PDB file of C-alpha atoms and ligand atoms in Angstrom:
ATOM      1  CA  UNK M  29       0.000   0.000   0.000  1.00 76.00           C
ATOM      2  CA  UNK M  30       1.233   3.445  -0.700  1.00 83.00           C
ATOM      3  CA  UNK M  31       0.497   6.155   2.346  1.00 90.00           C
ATOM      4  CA  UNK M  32       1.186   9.020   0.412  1.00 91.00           C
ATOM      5  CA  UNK M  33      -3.057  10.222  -0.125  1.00 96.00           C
ATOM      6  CA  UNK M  34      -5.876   9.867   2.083  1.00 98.00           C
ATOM      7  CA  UNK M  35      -7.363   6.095   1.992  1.00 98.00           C
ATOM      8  CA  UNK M  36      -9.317   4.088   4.175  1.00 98.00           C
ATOM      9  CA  UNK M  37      -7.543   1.243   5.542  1.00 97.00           C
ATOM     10  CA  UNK M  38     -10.251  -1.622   7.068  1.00 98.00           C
ATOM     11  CA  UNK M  39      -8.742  -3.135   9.959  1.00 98.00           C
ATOM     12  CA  UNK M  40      -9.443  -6.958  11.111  1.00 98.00           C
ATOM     13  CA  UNK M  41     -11.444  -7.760  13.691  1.00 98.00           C
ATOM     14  CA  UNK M  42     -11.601 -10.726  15.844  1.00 98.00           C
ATOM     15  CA  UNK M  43     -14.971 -11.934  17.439  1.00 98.00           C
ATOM     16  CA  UNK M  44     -18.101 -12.643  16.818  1.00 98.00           C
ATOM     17  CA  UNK M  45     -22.026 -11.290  17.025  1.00 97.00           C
ATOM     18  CA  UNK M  46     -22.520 -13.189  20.189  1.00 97.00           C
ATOM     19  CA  UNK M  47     -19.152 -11.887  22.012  1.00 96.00           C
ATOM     20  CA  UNK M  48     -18.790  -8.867  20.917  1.00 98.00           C
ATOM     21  CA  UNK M  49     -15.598  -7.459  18.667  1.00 98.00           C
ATOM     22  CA  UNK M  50     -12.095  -6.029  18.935  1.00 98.00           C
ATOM     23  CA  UNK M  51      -9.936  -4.460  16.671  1.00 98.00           C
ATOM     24  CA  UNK M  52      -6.079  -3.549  16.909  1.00 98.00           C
ATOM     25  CA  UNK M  53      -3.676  -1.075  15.794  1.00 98.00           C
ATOM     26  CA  UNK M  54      -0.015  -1.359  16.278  1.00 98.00           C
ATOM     27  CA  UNK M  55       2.624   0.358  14.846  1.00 97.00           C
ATOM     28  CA  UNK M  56       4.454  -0.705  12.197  1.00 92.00           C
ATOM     29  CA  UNK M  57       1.734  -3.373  11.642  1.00 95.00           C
ATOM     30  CA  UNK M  58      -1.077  -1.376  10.300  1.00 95.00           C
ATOM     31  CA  UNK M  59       0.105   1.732  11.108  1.00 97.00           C
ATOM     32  CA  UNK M  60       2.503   2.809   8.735  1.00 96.00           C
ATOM     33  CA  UNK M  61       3.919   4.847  11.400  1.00 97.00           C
ATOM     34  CA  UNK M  62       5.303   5.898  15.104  1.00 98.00           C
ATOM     35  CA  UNK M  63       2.190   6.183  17.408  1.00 98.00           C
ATOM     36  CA  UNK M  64       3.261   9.458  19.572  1.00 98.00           C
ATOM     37  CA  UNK M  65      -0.132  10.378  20.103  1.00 98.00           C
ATOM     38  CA  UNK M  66      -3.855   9.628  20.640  1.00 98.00           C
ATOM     39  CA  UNK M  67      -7.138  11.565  21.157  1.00 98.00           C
ATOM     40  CA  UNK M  68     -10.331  11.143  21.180  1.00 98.00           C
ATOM     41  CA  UNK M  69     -13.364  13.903  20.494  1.00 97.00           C
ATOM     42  CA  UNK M  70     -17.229  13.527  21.133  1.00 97.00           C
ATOM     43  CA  UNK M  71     -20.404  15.318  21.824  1.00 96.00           C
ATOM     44  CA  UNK M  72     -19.725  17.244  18.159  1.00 96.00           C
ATOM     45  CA  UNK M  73     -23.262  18.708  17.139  1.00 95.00           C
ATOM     46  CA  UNK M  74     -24.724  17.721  14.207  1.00 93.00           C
ATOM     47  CA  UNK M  75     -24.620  20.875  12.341  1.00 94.00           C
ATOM     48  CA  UNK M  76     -20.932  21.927  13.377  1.00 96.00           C
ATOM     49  CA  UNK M  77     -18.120  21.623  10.811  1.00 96.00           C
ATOM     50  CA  UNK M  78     -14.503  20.851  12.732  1.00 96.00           C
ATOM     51  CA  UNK M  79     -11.450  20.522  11.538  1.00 96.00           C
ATOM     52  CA  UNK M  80     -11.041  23.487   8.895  1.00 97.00           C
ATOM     53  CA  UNK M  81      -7.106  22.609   9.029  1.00 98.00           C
ATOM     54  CA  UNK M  82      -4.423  20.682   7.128  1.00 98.00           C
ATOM     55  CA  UNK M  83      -1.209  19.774   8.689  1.00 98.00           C
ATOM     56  CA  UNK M  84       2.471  20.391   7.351  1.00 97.00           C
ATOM     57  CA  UNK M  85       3.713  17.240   8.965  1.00 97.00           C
ATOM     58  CA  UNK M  86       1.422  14.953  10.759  1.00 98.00           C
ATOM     59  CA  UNK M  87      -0.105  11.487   9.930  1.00 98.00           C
ATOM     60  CA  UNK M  88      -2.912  10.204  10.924  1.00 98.00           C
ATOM     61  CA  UNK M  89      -5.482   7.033  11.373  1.00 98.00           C
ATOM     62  CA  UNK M  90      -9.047   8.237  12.384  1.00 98.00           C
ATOM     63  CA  UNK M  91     -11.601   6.113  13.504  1.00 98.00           C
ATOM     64  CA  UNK M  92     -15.471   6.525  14.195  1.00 98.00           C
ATOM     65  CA  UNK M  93     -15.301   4.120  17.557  1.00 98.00           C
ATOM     66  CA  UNK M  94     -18.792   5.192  17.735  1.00 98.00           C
ATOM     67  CA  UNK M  95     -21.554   6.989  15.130  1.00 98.00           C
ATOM     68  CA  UNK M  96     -20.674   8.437  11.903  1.00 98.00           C
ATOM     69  CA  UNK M  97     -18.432  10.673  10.600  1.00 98.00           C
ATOM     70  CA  UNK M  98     -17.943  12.337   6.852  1.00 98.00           C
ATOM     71  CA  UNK M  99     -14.672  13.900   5.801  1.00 98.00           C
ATOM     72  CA  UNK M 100     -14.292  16.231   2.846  1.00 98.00           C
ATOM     73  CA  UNK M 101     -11.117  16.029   2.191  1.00 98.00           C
ATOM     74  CA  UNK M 102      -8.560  18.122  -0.344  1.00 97.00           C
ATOM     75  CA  UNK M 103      -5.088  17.712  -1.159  1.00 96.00           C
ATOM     76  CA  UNK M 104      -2.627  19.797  -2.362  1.00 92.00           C
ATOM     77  CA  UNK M 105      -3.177  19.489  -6.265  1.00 93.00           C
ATOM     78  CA  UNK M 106      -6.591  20.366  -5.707  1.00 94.00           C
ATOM     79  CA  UNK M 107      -8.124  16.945  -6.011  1.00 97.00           C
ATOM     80  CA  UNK M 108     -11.361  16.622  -3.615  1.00 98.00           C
ATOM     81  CA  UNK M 109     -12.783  13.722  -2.030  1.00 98.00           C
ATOM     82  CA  UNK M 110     -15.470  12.421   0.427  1.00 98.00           C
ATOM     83  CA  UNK M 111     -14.655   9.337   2.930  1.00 98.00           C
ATOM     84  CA  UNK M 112     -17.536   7.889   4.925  1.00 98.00           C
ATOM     85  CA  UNK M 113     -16.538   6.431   8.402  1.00 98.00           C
ATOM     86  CA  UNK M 114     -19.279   4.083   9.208  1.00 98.00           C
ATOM     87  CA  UNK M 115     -17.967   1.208  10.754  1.00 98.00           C
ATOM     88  CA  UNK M 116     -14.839   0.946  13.697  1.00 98.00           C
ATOM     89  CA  UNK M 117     -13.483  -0.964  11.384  1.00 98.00           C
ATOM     90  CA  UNK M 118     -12.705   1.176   9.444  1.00 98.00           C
ATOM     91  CA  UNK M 119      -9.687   4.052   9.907  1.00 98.00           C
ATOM     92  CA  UNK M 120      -9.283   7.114   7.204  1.00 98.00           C
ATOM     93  CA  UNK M 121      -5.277   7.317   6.773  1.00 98.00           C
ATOM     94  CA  UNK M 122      -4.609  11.292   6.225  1.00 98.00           C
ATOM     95  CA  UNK M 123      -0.709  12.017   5.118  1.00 98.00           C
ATOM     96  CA  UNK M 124       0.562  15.225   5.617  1.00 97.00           C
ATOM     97  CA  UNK M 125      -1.152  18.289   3.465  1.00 97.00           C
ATOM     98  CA  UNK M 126      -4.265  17.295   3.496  1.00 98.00           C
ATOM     99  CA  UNK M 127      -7.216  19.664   4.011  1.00 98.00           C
ATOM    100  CA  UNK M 128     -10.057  18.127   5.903  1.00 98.00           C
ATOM    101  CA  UNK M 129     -13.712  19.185   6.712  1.00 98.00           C
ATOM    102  CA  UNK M 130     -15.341  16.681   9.240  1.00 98.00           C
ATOM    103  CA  UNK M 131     -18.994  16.263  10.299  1.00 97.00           C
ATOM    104  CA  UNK M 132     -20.247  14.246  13.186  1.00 97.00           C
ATOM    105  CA  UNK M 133     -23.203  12.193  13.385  1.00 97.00           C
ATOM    106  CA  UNK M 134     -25.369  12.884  17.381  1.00 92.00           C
ATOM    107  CA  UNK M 135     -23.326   9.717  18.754  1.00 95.00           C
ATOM    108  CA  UNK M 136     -19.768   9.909  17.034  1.00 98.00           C
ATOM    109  CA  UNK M 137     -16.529   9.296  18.878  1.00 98.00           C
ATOM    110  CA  UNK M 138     -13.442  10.328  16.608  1.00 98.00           C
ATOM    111  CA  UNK M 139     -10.625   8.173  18.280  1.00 98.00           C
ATOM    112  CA  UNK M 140      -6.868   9.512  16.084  1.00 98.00           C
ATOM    113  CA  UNK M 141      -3.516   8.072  16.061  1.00 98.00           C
ATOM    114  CA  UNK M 142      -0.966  10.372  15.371  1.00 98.00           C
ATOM    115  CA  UNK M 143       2.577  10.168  14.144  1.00 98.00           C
ATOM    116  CA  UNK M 144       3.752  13.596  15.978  1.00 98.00           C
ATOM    117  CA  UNK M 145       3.367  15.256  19.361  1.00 98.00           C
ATOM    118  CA  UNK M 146       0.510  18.333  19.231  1.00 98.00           C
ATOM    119  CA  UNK M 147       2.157  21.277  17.742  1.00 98.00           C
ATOM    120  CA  UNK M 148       0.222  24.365  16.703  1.00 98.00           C
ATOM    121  CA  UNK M 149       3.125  25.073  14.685  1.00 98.00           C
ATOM    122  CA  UNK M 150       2.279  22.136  12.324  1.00 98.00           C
ATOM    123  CA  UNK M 151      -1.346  23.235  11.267  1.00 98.00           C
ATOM    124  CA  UNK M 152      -2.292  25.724   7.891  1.00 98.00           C
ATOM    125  CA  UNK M 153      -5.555  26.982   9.564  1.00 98.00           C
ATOM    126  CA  UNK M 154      -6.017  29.332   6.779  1.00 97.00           C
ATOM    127  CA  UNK M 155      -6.879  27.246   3.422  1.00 97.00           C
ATOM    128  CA  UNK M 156      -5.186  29.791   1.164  1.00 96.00           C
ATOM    129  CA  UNK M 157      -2.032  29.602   3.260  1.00 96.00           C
ATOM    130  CA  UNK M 158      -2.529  25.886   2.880  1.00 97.00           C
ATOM    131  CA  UNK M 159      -2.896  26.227  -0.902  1.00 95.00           C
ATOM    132  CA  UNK M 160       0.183  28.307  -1.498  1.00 94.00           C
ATOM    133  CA  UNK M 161       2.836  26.667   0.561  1.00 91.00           C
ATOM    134  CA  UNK M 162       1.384  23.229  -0.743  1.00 86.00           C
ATOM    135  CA  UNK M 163       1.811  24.733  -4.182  1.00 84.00           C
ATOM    136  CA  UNK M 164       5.341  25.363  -3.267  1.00 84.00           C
ATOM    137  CA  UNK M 165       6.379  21.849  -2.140  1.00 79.00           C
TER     138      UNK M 165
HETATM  139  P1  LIG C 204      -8.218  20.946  16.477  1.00 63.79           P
HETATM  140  O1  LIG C 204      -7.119  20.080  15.995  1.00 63.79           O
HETATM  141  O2  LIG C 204      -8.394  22.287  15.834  1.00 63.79           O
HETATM  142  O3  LIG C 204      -9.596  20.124  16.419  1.00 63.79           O
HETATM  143  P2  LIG C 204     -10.670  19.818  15.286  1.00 63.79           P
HETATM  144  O4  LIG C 204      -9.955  19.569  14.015  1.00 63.79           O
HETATM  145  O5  LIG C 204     -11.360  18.609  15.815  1.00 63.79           O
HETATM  146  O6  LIG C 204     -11.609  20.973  15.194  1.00 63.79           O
HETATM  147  O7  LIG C 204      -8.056  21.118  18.046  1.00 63.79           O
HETATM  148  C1  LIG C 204      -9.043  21.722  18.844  1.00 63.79           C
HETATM  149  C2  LIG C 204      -8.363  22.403  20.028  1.00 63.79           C
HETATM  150  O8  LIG C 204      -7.689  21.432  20.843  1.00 63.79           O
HETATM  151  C3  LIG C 204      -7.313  23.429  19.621  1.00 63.79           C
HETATM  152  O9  LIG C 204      -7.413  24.528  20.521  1.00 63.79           O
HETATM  153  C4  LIG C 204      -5.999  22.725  19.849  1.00 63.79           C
HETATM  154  C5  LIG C 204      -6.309  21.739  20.962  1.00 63.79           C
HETATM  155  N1  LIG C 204      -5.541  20.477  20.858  1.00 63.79           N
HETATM  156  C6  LIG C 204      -4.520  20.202  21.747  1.00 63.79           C
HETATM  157  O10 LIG C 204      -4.213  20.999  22.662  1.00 63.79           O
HETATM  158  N2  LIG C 204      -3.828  19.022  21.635  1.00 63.79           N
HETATM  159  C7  LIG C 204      -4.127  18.113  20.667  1.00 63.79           C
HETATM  160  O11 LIG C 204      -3.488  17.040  20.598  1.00 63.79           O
HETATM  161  C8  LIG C 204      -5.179  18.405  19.734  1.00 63.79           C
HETATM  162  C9  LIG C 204      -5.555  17.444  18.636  1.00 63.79           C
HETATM  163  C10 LIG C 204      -5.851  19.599  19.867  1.00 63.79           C
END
């Protein structure tokens, strides 16, 4: 697989409808890099937008534990797409320079593994900023 655009990457689970499920990520296994971070958000309205940000340096695996969760995603050639988290099986991959738009379903739980330590420093917040240095590249 190549991690260098934003794909969704279904992850095994082990179980069954009478037990109940699990799913695992571990570095280097299915995550194609360092774990240094995770968090978790929840209790997102329905009709706010979050994120609104792309990142300079960062890598990610996001997860809707719980609920739903739509990204609009846009890289830096332009090219625009939707991924559907539906399932906790399922984990959106985001490289770096990636814009992202994300709505939340009532019940959704965003769980994220990280490659990097928080740094504001890392984040275009402004999507023409985003657009130019991408450009630049
Ligand atoms: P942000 O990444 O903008 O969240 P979203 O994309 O979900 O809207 O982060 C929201 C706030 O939380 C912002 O003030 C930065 C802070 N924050 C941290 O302090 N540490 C972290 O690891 C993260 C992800 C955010």
């Amino acid at each position: 697989m190549e991690y260098n655009k934003p794909q969704i990457i279904t992850f095994d689970k082990i179980g069954s409808s009478q037990l109940g499920y699990i799913t695992i990520a571990e570095t280097q296994k299915n995550v194609p890099f360092e774990i240094q971070r995770v968090y978790w958000t929840y209790y997102t309205p329905h009709d706010v937008t979050r994120g609104g940000h792309a990142h300079k340096e960062l890598q990610q695996i996001i997860f809707a534990v719980s609920g739903t969760i739509v990204f609009n995603t846009e890289d830096k050639n332009g090219h625009k797409e939707t991924f559907t988290l539906d399932h906790p099986t399922k984990g959106l991959y985001i490289p770096k320079l990636v814009w992202r738009d994300i709505q939340f379903s009532h019940n959704a739980v965003l769980l994220c593994l990280a490659s990097e330590l928080y740094e504001e420093e890392d984040y275009f917040r402004d999507f023409e900023e985003f657009k130019k240095a991408a450009e630049e590249r």
